[in-house]
Amino acid sequence: MKSVELRDLINQKRPLYKKEYRDMIEAISIKGDRTRGGTHSTFGAFYRTYMYAFIIGYKLGKQNFITAEDKSPVEFAPIGQWQPVRIREFICMLILNKSSSFGFTWSDLEDASEETINVFVTEFVNQIQGYANAGLEYLQDKWDKDRFEFQDPFVFVNILEDLNHT
Amino acid sequence: MGAIIESISFKNFYNYYGNYKNNIYRFKRGINIINADNNMGKSKFYNGVLWIVQDQVYDADLKRLRSVDESYILMASGKAKNEEHKFTMGVKIVFYEQEIKYTVLKEVKFQKDNNTWNLLPSFNLLQTEDNKDISILDIKEKEKIVDKLIPEELKRYALLQGESLEELVDLSSKSGLASTIETLVGINTLINAYETSSNFVKRSSKDLADAEKAANAENQKVLELLQKKEGLEKRIENAQDCLEKYQHELEEAENTKQTLEAHLMNAKKREQYKSVMDKLEYQINEKKKKKDNLEKSITTEMFSDDYPWLLTGMGEYILDYSSSRIELVKQTVKRDWISEAIMLPKGSPDSQSLREMLEEGYCRVCGRSAKRDSEAWLHIKKVLERPTSKEENPRKNDFSDFFSNIQIETSPFVQNLEKVGEIIKNYRQDILDLDMQIKILEEEKEGAELEFINAGGINNKDDSSDSKTISDFTYAGRTIDQKTEDINKVKENISLWEREIKSIENKLTDKHSDENVNKHRHVNSMMKQLELLFKNTKERIFNEIIAALEKNANEKYKELTYGNLTSGGKLEFKKQTDGTVLVSIRDVNNNKITGLGTGFQRMKQLSIVMAIISSKIGNKQFDFPFISDAPFSEFGNNFINNFFIVAPKVFTQSIILIKELYDPRTENFLNNLGDQILEKMKKGDIPGTFYVNVIKEKADTANLVTDNKCYKL
């Protein structure tokens, strides 16, 4: 298998998030003005919220995987459509940095069968989901407990900075 | 003897919520200060006095007095209206006049039925003499007693409110001047006598003409002269009508100019502050837009292509990745080298032989068993599956581009992410700087708004009346010039015709000596002398009064402006062609000073008021309460100080509603000047009382409740 095929496999994948976070994601993605009376603290695109949540989960070092008990998880935009490309690639890089922790060394991948590669890609996306849903869980908690904080236009920066210091 | 107010109290009146005992102000001779910020009840207090003395209140929105009958609902406490279905609103003034105590009480009972207020006004007056209370029932008697508090003719001088100070003494209109002169000396009888004598002159002139005609019925020449005289008299009469019309128009234009002049300084100021406010508002909006854009861009910056804030502090992961990739490349190269090294020597089994060995489970090279899946069997399998040449890649997949592309995409971040922390810090600072700039501009705008309001501006700054005031002022000036020219022309004509008549009269006298005609001529001459006598007396009294008023007003003006850095000049009272008086401010070289601030203009008026009040009663004090709700802010601290020194010399009792001693930031709500004046009062240097109005708790205007603190009684 060539790099392009692996890239295609990954790009076609649509990561999932848990249904319980849907309202919060909508609120901070496009309907921020509903609670803040302003529009400045919204992300605009869902996939940005998802990328942001991923970084939070990653910084926390925590994963919240989708399990069979999670009913009707919501499908997200295909990874290939995420913008900016550089940040998407950075996320891929972060997952690849940890690939051996979920059973795949890079050199093994060079020898792996197509079936194994498919398993790898599934796990790759599962890892993204794990971090992103952990980040969403964290945001949901903040959203529920201190919604006032989201009136601050710097709220998303503040959250990241807080995590850098912990 | 005049009146002295002992107390004024309110019940559910505007901000003054609650009973009379909770809203009582006790006063003494001297100066009684009520110090309060905007919206803390100064004008409401003043309206309480107006209700009692003239059944009116001043409507700040309409900028005019309104009858209380149409204002009761507005006058009632918002809190009482909101919380109660039945209550009483009222004002009570207790005053002394000639040792007799009077308690004047005006009230309205409010009762709500079906969401409509039913109102029942009442007016009670109690007279207390030698500890005996007598209820005054007759309405005329009640009104007469209320007049004792402030006599009708003195109300315009004793009650000062807002900008009305500038229109208070109008000597430039005939009615204004007459009213002032009458207030001072009461010369109505003299004026009536002059008018009567004028009528006598007219009648005797007609009788004389009739007698002359009768005596000269046959003398054509005399008749012609008489006819010519009659014609001239008719022309003079018409010219006088015309003169009166011009003088009326001139007076109107002067009135307009005088009224506008009083407002002109403020109108110009308001225009100036309006422009400042507009400019500042534009700047504020621009800064706000900029700040808004910066705030809205934060999430865009989070996902910036070059400096993504999202990845702040994550540069190290790129290095980890880079290390892993180097490791992968090393492994790949090593593996390729190993593949090359295991090429078999000549004579080794070929692929077919190796496949057969695997099927048989036997190694033909060493002659030993190689059972399926045993170490030896796996070795044979490995040899079979070995790469056969360097060109043939031994790896199944080639993901090197996949890994390297990721590195290419992310590698610019290695350096950029280090700068993101600083970028965020600067971005935050930019927003803080904008906040600070907006705050400063808003403070400047508030300052301009305050100046705008102090200059008589109302909330609606888009009001275009100020520019109209300025253009009307210019137009009035032009009208005055035109009418003055017209009047002079008519007067010249009248004078010419009068000389002609005199000449005719001389000719007629020479021609005839009829006894009847002579008798009429004698009566006519007497009447003319009498008319002249009354006219001259009236003019002399007018001139003397104006001269005395000018002298007195200048003394007060000097005292009020004492210590000011800018010279306020001196007041000049100049008689106009129509007999009215124009007051202007002159410098030491007798040139008219224009452009002095509103403070000086108001001081001019206040000096005239004080002069009128002083002149009225010789060297004695004004024996009636003087109540002022006029803004002092234009005067400055020096004037306020001077005023508190001069006022007790002129007014026996004054009640001054003032905000210029107020400072909400201090514990006692007084600024430095307030503290100084209070100290002087406590020492007895300034006689009187000192109150500060406070708001019990923050509320909207409808529910505002004013309380008062007495600092000196």
PDB file of C-alpha atoms in Angstrom, chain B residues 80 89 92 118 152 186 235 353 357 416 437 448 463 496 509 512 520 522 568 573-574 589 597 622 626 651 656 674 701:
ATOM      1  CA  ALA B  80     -46.385  55.671  46.489  1.00  0.00           C
ATOM      2  CA  MET B  89     -49.598  63.901  48.479  1.00  0.00           C
ATOM      3  CA  LYS B  92     -46.709  72.153  53.998  1.00  0.00           C
ATOM      4  CA  ASN B 118     -59.348  59.663  41.611  1.00  0.00           C
ATOM      5  CA  GLU B 152     -47.061  89.114  43.882  1.00  0.00           C
ATOM      6  CA  GLY B 186     -45.052 102.709  42.417  1.00  0.00           C
ATOM      7  CA  ARG B 235     -49.921 113.681   9.182  1.00  0.00           C
ATOM      8  CA  SER B 353      13.523 -27.059  -4.260  1.00  0.00           C
ATOM      9  CA  MET B 357      11.417 -29.038   1.166  1.00  0.00           C
ATOM     10  CA  ASN B 416       6.223  29.729  15.083  1.00  0.00           C
ATOM     11  CA  GLN B 437      -8.949  54.427  25.275  1.00  0.00           C
ATOM     12  CA  ALA B 448     -18.950  67.166  27.566  1.00  0.00           C
ATOM     13  CA  ASP B 463     -32.361  69.348  19.098  1.00  0.00           C
ATOM     14  CA  LEU B 496     -40.349 119.224  10.754  1.00  0.00           C
ATOM     15  CA  THR B 509     -51.810 134.661  16.372  1.00  0.00           C
ATOM     16  CA  HIS B 512     -56.422 137.535  15.026  1.00  0.00           C
ATOM     17  CA  HIS B 520     -58.907 128.498  23.893  1.00  0.00           C
ATOM     18  CA  HIS B 522     -54.556 129.956  26.616  1.00  0.00           C
ATOM     19  CA  GLY B 568     -16.118  91.188  34.664  1.00  0.00           C
ATOM     20  CA  PHE B 573     -27.658 101.057  32.028  1.00  0.00           C
ATOM     21  CA  LYS B 574     -28.322 102.903  28.784  1.00  0.00           C
ATOM     22  CA  ASN B 589     -12.461 102.144  28.567  1.00  0.00           C
ATOM     23  CA  GLY B 597     -19.060  83.383  30.065  1.00  0.00           C
ATOM     24  CA  PHE B 622     -35.362  92.153  51.598  1.00  0.00           C
ATOM     25  CA  PHE B 626     -35.508  84.324  48.426  1.00  0.00           C
ATOM     26  CA  PHE B 651     -31.894  88.739  51.756  1.00  0.00           C
ATOM     27  CA  ILE B 656     -30.443  77.932  48.060  1.00  0.00           C
ATOM     28  CA  GLY B 674     -19.006  72.448  50.744  1.00  0.00           C
ATOM     29  CA  THR B 701     -36.413  57.492  38.483  1.00  0.00           C
TER      30      THR B 701
END
